[in-house]
Amino acid sequence: MRRDDTESIDVGRVREEPVRKTPRKSCLGRGLKLVLLALLIVIVATLIFLALWDREKRDLPVPEAESGNTLRPIEDDVLVLLAGVDDTGARQAKRSDTLMLLRYDGKEGRFVGLSIPRDTRVMIQGEKDKINHAYAYGGIELTMRTIRHFLGIDLDYYMIVDYETVRAIVDAMGGVRYDVPETLTPRPAEQFETGDHVLDGAEALAFLRHRKSYAMGDIGRVAAQQDFFKTMAKQLLSPMKVPRYPFVLQAIRKNAKTNLPAVSLLPMVPSFLHQGKALDMETVPGEGRMIDGVSYYVAYPEETLELVDELFGPYVEE
């Protein structure tokens, strides 16, 4: 081999340099920073959204303010009335089709609830009537006053939803997986299927309104609604659903009416996600009766007060 050839080879070797790779740690660091920045933007945007939403509620009436009642501060416990309102027609006043009291007990980390059948016989403006008529006579204010007196509780917060709200929330969640009993027979106008599958908003709405297949009528439907909302709550509180929370909040803000201060609930969110999946639902104890030719649900006074004390002890008025 000639000398000049050897030299050229050596030079080639000298010029060869290893390819330097970008440290993986640096890439991970940049990715983490981007994730944290995106998370910060979401948090700030959510806070602004909730603050603006709360500003819209400032002029809402306080239940029984004329009697000196003020809104109870929200710390680690909150009680709210969920009033499902059914549109009975353009010329008729709306009635509360569903009434549920929901409490989150932060100390025990669980939800408890009480359903009030819509035909429950109570005192409304000095006369015995069905509790769902209170909304038709005086809206949410009279409904809240009626329930406060009926159960003897300090009830300050409410959320009014119609069926369009339910549809929007279920769709915002991406649907709710639920096992619809095979014993139900949907009417032609009710677009829902039986069996275990994911219900979209329209199908969930049809299922929740269904009453015909239940042997106990409205009481059977109340039980079905309770079970569905339990399942819905568990799925909503799953970490997998967190990315959908902005859509759910927007659906609630757009369709529901509430005086709940959203910003005040924020400190409770970690507790919701960590231990708030337990939901114990009860129904006001009672029985159906015909009185003066009208079908009512008559509550058992002693059993009802005992149950209220058990579920909502801190809110029971002396």
mmCIF file of C-alpha atoms in Angstrom:
data_model
loop_
_atom_site.group_PDB
_atom_site.id
_atom_site.type_symbol
_atom_site.label_atom_id
_atom_site.label_comp_id
_atom_site.label_asym_id
_atom_site.label_seq_id
_atom_site.Cartn_x
_atom_site.Cartn_y
_atom_site.Cartn_z
ATOM 1 C CA MET A 1 0.000 0.000 0.000
ATOM 2 C CA ARG A 2 1.289 3.410 -0.893
ATOM 3 C CA ARG A 3 2.034 5.994 1.750
ATOM 4 C CA ASP A 4 -0.340 8.537 0.338
ATOM 5 C CA ASP A 5 -3.175 5.974 0.421
ATOM 6 C CA THR A 6 -2.523 5.231 4.072
ATOM 7 C CA GLU A 7 -2.517 8.868 4.946
ATOM 8 C CA SER A 8 -5.797 9.448 3.197
ATOM 9 C CA ILE A 9 -7.372 6.611 5.137
ATOM 10 C CA ASP A 10 -6.081 7.973 8.402
ATOM 11 C CA VAL A 11 -7.376 11.388 7.599
ATOM 12 C CA GLY A 12 -10.774 9.895 6.847
ATOM 13 C CA ARG A 13 -10.780 8.229 10.195
ATOM 14 C CA VAL A 14 -9.867 11.415 11.962
ATOM 15 C CA ARG A 15 -12.700 13.278 10.294
ATOM 16 C CA GLU A 16 -15.275 10.720 11.320
ATOM 17 C CA GLU A 17 -17.097 11.947 14.431
ATOM 18 C CA PRO A 18 -19.830 10.179 16.372
ATOM 19 C CA VAL A 19 -23.331 11.567 15.906
ATOM 20 C CA ARG A 20 -24.380 13.382 19.042
ATOM 21 C CA LYS A 21 -27.887 12.525 20.182
ATOM 22 C CA THR A 22 -30.119 14.975 21.978
ATOM 23 C CA PRO A 23 -30.340 13.871 25.583
ATOM 24 C CA ARG A 24 -33.609 12.099 26.240
ATOM 25 C CA LYS A 25 -33.880 13.843 29.579
ATOM 26 C CA SER A 26 -33.952 17.209 27.844
ATOM 27 C CA CYS A 27 -36.823 16.125 25.559
ATOM 28 C CA LEU A 28 -38.777 14.831 28.496
ATOM 29 C CA GLY A 29 -38.190 18.069 30.344
ATOM 30 C CA ARG A 30 -39.540 20.154 27.473
ATOM 31 C CA GLY A 31 -42.548 17.857 27.123
ATOM 32 C CA LEU A 32 -43.287 18.132 30.829
ATOM 33 C CA LYS A 33 -43.066 21.917 30.665
ATOM 34 C CA LEU A 34 -45.541 21.986 27.770
ATOM 35 C CA VAL A 35 -47.955 19.746 29.682
ATOM 36 C CA LEU A 36 -47.690 21.927 32.786
ATOM 37 C CA LEU A 37 -48.199 25.072 30.701
ATOM 38 C CA ALA A 38 -51.285 23.590 29.042
ATOM 39 C CA LEU A 39 -52.592 22.526 32.457
ATOM 40 C CA LEU A 40 -52.025 26.024 33.838
ATOM 41 C CA ILE A 41 -53.900 27.563 30.917
ATOM 42 C CA VAL A 42 -56.833 25.178 31.478
ATOM 43 C CA ILE A 43 -56.911 25.983 35.208
ATOM 44 C CA VAL A 44 -56.848 29.744 34.643
ATOM 45 C CA ALA A 45 -59.500 29.534 31.922
ATOM 46 C CA THR A 46 -61.696 27.380 34.195
ATOM 47 C CA LEU A 47 -61.351 29.837 37.084
ATOM 48 C CA ILE A 48 -62.342 32.734 34.843
ATOM 49 C CA PHE A 49 -65.269 30.707 33.473
ATOM 50 C CA LEU A 50 -66.512 29.852 36.973
ATOM 51 C CA ALA A 51 -66.046 33.400 38.286
ATOM 52 C CA LEU A 52 -68.088 34.830 35.402
ATOM 53 C CA TRP A 53 -70.730 32.164 35.972
ATOM 54 C CA ASP A 54 -70.951 33.037 39.665
ATOM 55 C CA ARG A 55 -71.343 36.719 38.774
ATOM 56 C CA GLU A 56 -74.488 35.817 36.846
ATOM 57 C CA LYS A 57 -75.980 34.388 40.065
ATOM 58 C CA ARG A 58 -75.505 37.431 42.285
ATOM 59 C CA ASP A 59 -79.061 38.704 41.894
ATOM 60 C CA LEU A 60 -80.807 35.361 42.373
ATOM 61 C CA PRO A 61 -83.297 35.314 45.263
ATOM 62 C CA VAL A 62 -82.316 33.745 48.589
ATOM 63 C CA PRO A 63 -84.858 31.149 49.811
ATOM 64 C CA GLU A 64 -87.016 32.636 52.567
ATOM 65 C CA ALA A 65 -84.917 35.775 52.781
ATOM 66 C CA GLU A 66 -87.991 37.548 54.121
ATOM 67 C CA SER A 67 -87.727 35.343 57.219
ATOM 68 C CA GLY A 68 -84.101 36.293 57.755
ATOM 69 C CA ASN A 69 -82.540 33.295 56.004
ATOM 70 C CA THR A 70 -79.063 33.696 54.490
ATOM 71 C CA LEU A 71 -77.086 31.335 52.285
ATOM 72 C CA ARG A 72 -75.040 28.854 54.294
ATOM 73 C CA PRO A 73 -71.297 29.090 53.479
ATOM 74 C CA ILE A 74 -69.947 26.065 51.616
ATOM 75 C CA GLU A 75 -66.964 24.482 53.322
ATOM 76 C CA ASP A 76 -66.736 20.685 53.401
ATOM 77 C CA ASP A 77 -70.453 19.970 53.200
ATOM 78 C CA VAL A 78 -73.156 21.021 50.765
ATOM 79 C CA LEU A 79 -76.869 20.257 50.313
ATOM 80 C CA VAL A 80 -78.649 21.024 47.059
ATOM 81 C CA LEU A 81 -82.094 20.415 45.593
ATOM 82 C CA LEU A 82 -82.045 18.922 42.107
ATOM 83 C CA ALA A 83 -85.345 19.886 40.498
ATOM 84 C CA GLY A 84 -86.132 18.248 37.191
ATOM 85 C CA VAL A 85 -88.746 20.342 35.414
ATOM 86 C CA ASP A 86 -91.033 18.917 32.760
ATOM 87 C CA ASP A 87 -92.384 21.160 30.015
ATOM 88 C CA THR A 88 -96.121 20.440 30.008
ATOM 89 C CA GLY A 89 -96.928 22.740 27.116
ATOM 90 C CA ALA A 90 -96.770 26.378 26.047
ATOM 91 C CA ARG A 91 -100.039 27.299 27.799
ATOM 92 C CA GLN A 92 -99.429 25.343 30.988
ATOM 93 C CA ALA A 93 -97.116 26.135 33.891
ATOM 94 C CA LYS A 94 -94.133 23.831 34.287
ATOM 95 C CA ARG A 95 -94.137 21.319 37.118
ATOM 96 C CA SER A 96 -91.271 19.656 38.933
ATOM 97 C CA ASP A 97 -91.222 16.138 37.523
ATOM 98 C CA THR A 98 -88.257 15.037 39.660
ATOM 99 C CA LEU A 99 -87.184 16.261 43.099
ATOM 100 C CA MET A 100 -83.957 14.984 44.648
ATOM 101 C CA LEU A 101 -82.054 16.296 47.637
ATOM 102 C CA LEU A 102 -78.332 15.628 47.220
ATOM 103 C CA ARG A 103 -75.751 16.160 49.935
ATOM 104 C CA TYR A 104 -71.996 15.775 49.752
ATOM 105 C CA ASP A 105 -70.542 14.965 53.159
ATOM 106 C CA GLY A 106 -66.889 15.906 52.858
ATOM 107 C CA LYS A 107 -65.935 14.454 56.237
ATOM 108 C CA GLU A 108 -67.123 10.991 55.309
ATOM 109 C CA GLY A 109 -66.412 11.430 51.619
ATOM 110 C CA ARG A 110 -69.771 10.310 50.284
ATOM 111 C CA PHE A 111 -72.919 11.500 48.594
ATOM 112 C CA VAL A 112 -76.332 10.871 50.114
ATOM 113 C CA GLY A 113 -79.652 11.624 48.492
ATOM 114 C CA LEU A 114 -83.381 11.623 49.066
ATOM 115 C CA SER A 115 -86.017 11.444 46.336
ATOM 116 C CA ILE A 116 -89.387 13.087 46.901
ATOM 117 C CA PRO A 117 -92.100 11.494 44.722
ATOM 118 C CA ARG A 118 -93.823 14.144 42.648
ATOM 119 C CA ASP A 119 -97.283 13.193 43.979
ATOM 120 C CA THR A 120 -96.252 13.606 47.632
ATOM 121 C CA ARG A 121 -99.069 15.279 49.581
ATOM 122 C CA VAL A 122 -97.769 18.369 51.369
ATOM 123 C CA MET A 123 -98.933 21.756 52.560
ATOM 124 C CA ILE A 124 -98.581 24.430 49.863
ATOM 125 C CA GLN A 125 -99.697 27.960 50.680
ATOM 126 C CA GLY A 126 -102.044 26.719 53.398
ATOM 127 C CA GLU A 127 -103.629 23.857 51.427
ATOM 128 C CA LYS A 128 -102.820 20.183 50.903
ATOM 129 C CA ASP A 129 -101.596 19.532 47.385
ATOM 130 C CA LYS A 130 -99.116 17.547 45.322
ATOM 131 C CA ILE A 131 -95.573 18.774 45.838
ATOM 132 C CA ASN A 132 -94.866 19.068 42.132
ATOM 133 C CA HIS A 133 -97.581 21.752 41.887
ATOM 134 C CA ALA A 134 -95.461 24.115 44.000
ATOM 135 C CA TYR A 135 -93.265 24.877 40.993
ATOM 136 C CA ALA A 136 -96.306 25.663 38.854
ATOM 137 C CA TYR A 137 -97.657 28.029 41.529
ATOM 138 C CA GLY A 138 -94.463 29.825 42.517
ATOM 139 C CA GLY A 139 -91.413 28.465 40.748
ATOM 140 C CA ILE A 140 -88.290 27.369 42.563
ATOM 141 C CA GLU A 141 -88.843 29.805 45.442
ATOM 142 C CA LEU A 142 -92.154 28.221 46.476
ATOM 143 C CA THR A 143 -90.745 24.743 45.848
ATOM 144 C CA MET A 144 -87.790 25.436 48.160
ATOM 145 C CA ARG A 145 -90.061 26.915 50.840
ATOM 146 C CA THR A 146 -92.404 23.932 50.622
ATOM 147 C CA ILE A 147 -89.586 21.403 51.019
ATOM 148 C CA ARG A 148 -87.964 23.374 53.848
ATOM 149 C CA HIS A 149 -91.201 23.252 55.822
ATOM 150 C CA PHE A 150 -92.124 19.698 54.825
ATOM 151 C CA LEU A 151 -88.793 18.195 55.941
ATOM 152 C CA GLY A 152 -87.709 20.822 58.477
ATOM 153 C CA ILE A 153 -84.322 21.471 56.903
ATOM 154 C CA ASP A 154 -82.173 24.490 56.100
ATOM 155 C CA LEU A 155 -82.168 24.177 52.316
ATOM 156 C CA ASP A 156 -80.465 27.052 50.466
ATOM 157 C CA TYR A 157 -79.117 25.776 47.163
ATOM 158 C CA TYR A 158 -80.830 24.410 44.088
ATOM 159 C CA MET A 159 -80.235 23.353 40.511
ATOM 160 C CA ILE A 160 -83.112 23.401 38.043
ATOM 161 C CA VAL A 161 -82.700 21.102 35.079
ATOM 162 C CA ASP A 162 -85.043 20.235 32.277
ATOM 163 C CA TYR A 163 -84.739 17.206 30.070
ATOM 164 C CA GLU A 164 -82.665 19.129 27.546
ATOM 165 C CA THR A 165 -80.106 19.698 30.325
ATOM 166 C CA VAL A 166 -79.861 15.959 30.965
ATOM 167 C CA ARG A 167 -79.426 15.317 27.265
ATOM 168 C CA ALA A 168 -76.658 17.926 27.002
ATOM 169 C CA ILE A 169 -74.752 16.691 30.076
ATOM 170 C CA VAL A 170 -74.847 13.041 28.997
ATOM 171 C CA ASP A 171 -73.600 13.994 25.531
ATOM 172 C CA ALA A 172 -70.876 16.204 27.063
ATOM 173 C CA MET A 173 -69.725 13.176 29.090
ATOM 174 C CA GLY A 174 -69.468 11.112 25.932
ATOM 175 C CA GLY A 175 -72.449 9.010 26.974
ATOM 176 C CA VAL A 176 -73.254 6.878 30.014
ATOM 177 C CA ARG A 177 -72.759 3.132 30.026
ATOM 178 C CA TYR A 178 -75.849 1.612 31.654
ATOM 179 C CA ASP A 179 -77.673 -1.707 31.753
ATOM 180 C CA VAL A 180 -81.278 -0.873 30.863
ATOM 181 C CA PRO A 181 -83.557 -3.616 32.267
ATOM 182 C CA GLU A 182 -84.842 -6.063 29.667
ATOM 183 C CA THR A 183 -88.260 -5.931 31.380
ATOM 184 C CA LEU A 184 -88.918 -2.443 30.026
ATOM 185 C CA THR A 185 -90.999 -2.061 26.890
ATOM 186 C CA PRO A 186 -90.354 1.294 25.219
ATOM 187 C CA ARG A 187 -93.304 2.943 23.532
ATOM 188 C CA PRO A 188 -92.908 3.828 19.838
ATOM 189 C CA ALA A 189 -92.056 7.446 20.694
ATOM 190 C CA GLU A 190 -89.412 6.420 23.253
ATOM 191 C CA GLN A 191 -86.103 5.906 21.511
ATOM 192 C CA PHE A 192 -84.107 3.741 23.886
ATOM 193 C CA GLU A 193 -82.860 0.167 23.821
ATOM 194 C CA THR A 194 -82.647 -2.352 26.634
ATOM 195 C CA GLY A 195 -79.450 -4.136 27.652
ATOM 196 C CA ASP A 196 -75.941 -3.067 28.626
ATOM 197 C CA HIS A 197 -74.666 -0.338 26.308
ATOM 198 C CA VAL A 198 -73.653 3.333 26.136
ATOM 199 C CA LEU A 199 -76.655 5.677 26.156
ATOM 200 C CA ASP A 200 -76.358 9.027 24.419
ATOM 201 C CA GLY A 201 -78.299 12.061 25.597
ATOM 202 C CA ALA A 202 -81.479 11.351 23.639
ATOM 203 C CA GLU A 203 -81.620 7.707 24.694
ATOM 204 C CA ALA A 204 -80.923 8.539 28.348
ATOM 205 C CA LEU A 205 -83.688 11.135 28.234
ATOM 206 C CA ALA A 206 -86.221 8.641 26.856
ATOM 207 C CA PHE A 207 -85.263 6.066 29.486
ATOM 208 C CA LEU A 208 -85.563 8.538 32.388
ATOM 209 C CA ARG A 209 -89.004 9.679 31.274
ATOM 210 C CA HIS A 210 -90.346 6.147 30.812
ATOM 211 C CA ARG A 211 -93.037 5.156 33.327
ATOM 212 C CA LYS A 212 -95.359 2.652 31.668
ATOM 213 C CA SER A 213 -93.392 -0.551 32.387
ATOM 214 C CA TYR A 214 -93.073 -0.062 36.143
ATOM 215 C CA ALA A 215 -95.596 -1.910 38.283
ATOM 216 C CA MET A 216 -95.476 0.856 40.909
ATOM 217 C CA GLY A 217 -95.748 3.674 38.377
ATOM 218 C CA ASP A 218 -93.899 6.803 39.412
ATOM 219 C CA ILE A 219 -92.252 5.107 42.418
ATOM 220 C CA GLY A 220 -90.701 2.569 40.060
ATOM 221 C CA ARG A 221 -89.507 5.337 37.784
ATOM 222 C CA VAL A 222 -87.975 7.187 40.754
ATOM 223 C CA ALA A 223 -85.999 4.058 41.654
ATOM 224 C CA ALA A 224 -84.795 3.742 38.051
ATOM 225 C CA GLN A 225 -83.765 7.403 37.987
ATOM 226 C CA GLN A 226 -81.854 6.980 41.243
ATOM 227 C CA ASP A 227 -79.957 4.004 39.868
ATOM 228 C CA PHE A 228 -79.150 5.805 36.627
ATOM 229 C CA PHE A 229 -77.873 8.922 38.406
ATOM 230 C CA LYS A 230 -75.727 6.752 40.691
ATOM 231 C CA THR A 231 -74.109 5.159 37.657
ATOM 232 C CA MET A 232 -73.780 8.512 35.930
ATOM 233 C CA ALA A 233 -72.121 10.095 38.997
ATOM 234 C CA LYS A 234 -69.592 7.254 39.320
ATOM 235 C CA GLN A 235 -68.620 7.577 35.682
ATOM 236 C CA LEU A 236 -68.449 11.370 35.830
ATOM 237 C CA LEU A 237 -66.126 11.221 38.856
ATOM 238 C CA SER A 238 -63.775 8.825 37.093
ATOM 239 C CA PRO A 239 -60.332 10.338 36.285
ATOM 240 C CA MET A 240 -60.919 9.283 32.670
ATOM 241 C CA LYS A 241 -63.734 11.850 32.436
ATOM 242 C CA VAL A 242 -61.696 14.826 33.729
ATOM 243 C CA PRO A 243 -60.806 16.025 30.179
ATOM 244 C CA ARG A 244 -64.545 16.316 29.503
ATOM 245 C CA TYR A 245 -65.258 18.530 32.520
ATOM 246 C CA PRO A 246 -65.084 21.805 30.535
ATOM 247 C CA PHE A 247 -67.778 20.483 28.193
ATOM 248 C CA VAL A 248 -69.904 19.276 31.113
ATOM 249 C CA LEU A 249 -69.607 22.655 32.861
ATOM 250 C CA GLN A 250 -70.573 24.441 29.672
ATOM 251 C CA ALA A 251 -73.606 22.155 29.253
ATOM 252 C CA ILE A 252 -74.712 22.899 32.820
ATOM 253 C CA ARG A 253 -74.151 26.636 32.507
ATOM 254 C CA LYS A 254 -76.031 26.820 29.226
ATOM 255 C CA ASN A 255 -79.022 24.685 30.182
ATOM 256 C CA ALA A 256 -79.415 24.588 33.977
ATOM 257 C CA LYS A 257 -80.298 27.267 36.504
ATOM 258 C CA THR A 258 -78.546 27.200 39.857
ATOM 259 C CA ASN A 259 -77.490 29.423 42.724
ATOM 260 C CA LEU A 260 -74.605 27.161 43.721
ATOM 261 C CA PRO A 261 -71.355 29.180 43.913
ATOM 262 C CA ALA A 262 -69.082 27.240 41.586
ATOM 263 C CA VAL A 263 -65.819 28.764 42.837
ATOM 264 C CA SER A 264 -66.687 27.759 46.417
ATOM 265 C CA LEU A 265 -67.009 24.147 45.299
ATOM 266 C CA LEU A 266 -63.502 23.996 43.811
ATOM 267 C CA PRO A 267 -61.715 23.045 47.081
ATOM 268 C CA MET A 268 -64.030 20.024 47.302
ATOM 269 C CA VAL A 269 -63.192 18.694 43.825
ATOM 270 C CA PRO A 270 -60.160 16.592 44.912
ATOM 271 C CA SER A 271 -62.336 14.966 47.540
ATOM 272 C CA PHE A 272 -65.043 14.330 44.932
ATOM 273 C CA LEU A 273 -62.561 12.577 42.665
ATOM 274 C CA HIS A 274 -60.770 10.654 45.404
ATOM 275 C CA GLN A 275 -63.590 9.362 47.568
ATOM 276 C CA GLY A 276 -66.899 10.752 46.372
ATOM 277 C CA LYS A 277 -68.093 7.814 44.269
ATOM 278 C CA ALA A 278 -70.284 6.350 47.007
ATOM 279 C CA LEU A 279 -73.880 7.477 46.548
ATOM 280 C CA ASP A 280 -76.598 6.295 48.909
ATOM 281 C CA MET A 281 -80.074 7.150 47.639
ATOM 282 C CA GLU A 282 -83.314 6.868 49.601
ATOM 283 C CA THR A 283 -86.965 7.749 48.933
ATOM 284 C CA VAL A 284 -89.349 9.492 51.307
ATOM 285 C CA PRO A 285 -91.118 6.633 53.147
ATOM 286 C CA GLY A 286 -94.824 6.466 52.386
ATOM 287 C CA GLU A 287 -97.563 4.891 50.298
ATOM 288 C CA GLY A 288 -99.968 5.714 47.518
ATOM 289 C CA ARG A 289 -103.520 6.656 48.497
ATOM 290 C CA MET A 290 -106.680 7.932 46.833
ATOM 291 C CA ILE A 291 -108.012 11.013 48.649
ATOM 292 C CA ASP A 292 -111.158 12.741 47.371
ATOM 293 C CA GLY A 293 -110.733 10.984 44.060
ATOM 294 C CA VAL A 294 -107.117 12.152 43.633
ATOM 295 C CA SER A 295 -104.062 9.877 43.709
ATOM 296 C CA TYR A 296 -101.420 11.031 46.222
ATOM 297 C CA TYR A 297 -98.230 9.720 47.762
ATOM 298 C CA VAL A 298 -98.645 10.098 51.531
ATOM 299 C CA ALA A 299 -95.420 10.236 53.540
ATOM 300 C CA TYR A 300 -95.035 8.459 56.865
ATOM 301 C CA PRO A 301 -94.238 11.401 59.204
ATOM 302 C CA GLU A 302 -92.099 9.680 61.844
ATOM 303 C CA GLU A 303 -90.124 7.507 59.416
ATOM 304 C CA THR A 304 -89.543 10.496 57.143
ATOM 305 C CA LEU A 305 -88.189 12.710 59.923
ATOM 306 C CA GLU A 306 -85.937 9.908 61.169
ATOM 307 C CA LEU A 307 -84.523 9.413 57.675
ATOM 308 C CA VAL A 308 -84.026 13.156 57.166
ATOM 309 C CA ASP A 309 -82.167 13.374 60.476
ATOM 310 C CA GLU A 310 -79.948 10.455 59.440
ATOM 311 C CA LEU A 311 -79.131 11.819 55.993
ATOM 312 C CA PHE A 312 -79.099 15.563 56.583
ATOM 313 C CA GLY A 313 -78.407 15.932 60.302
ATOM 314 C CA PRO A 314 -76.415 19.212 60.169
ATOM 315 C CA TYR A 315 -79.200 20.820 58.137
ATOM 316 C CA VAL A 316 -82.120 19.838 60.353
ATOM 317 C CA GLU A 317 -83.674 22.905 61.963
ATOM 318 C CA GLU A 318 -84.616 22.899 65.621
#
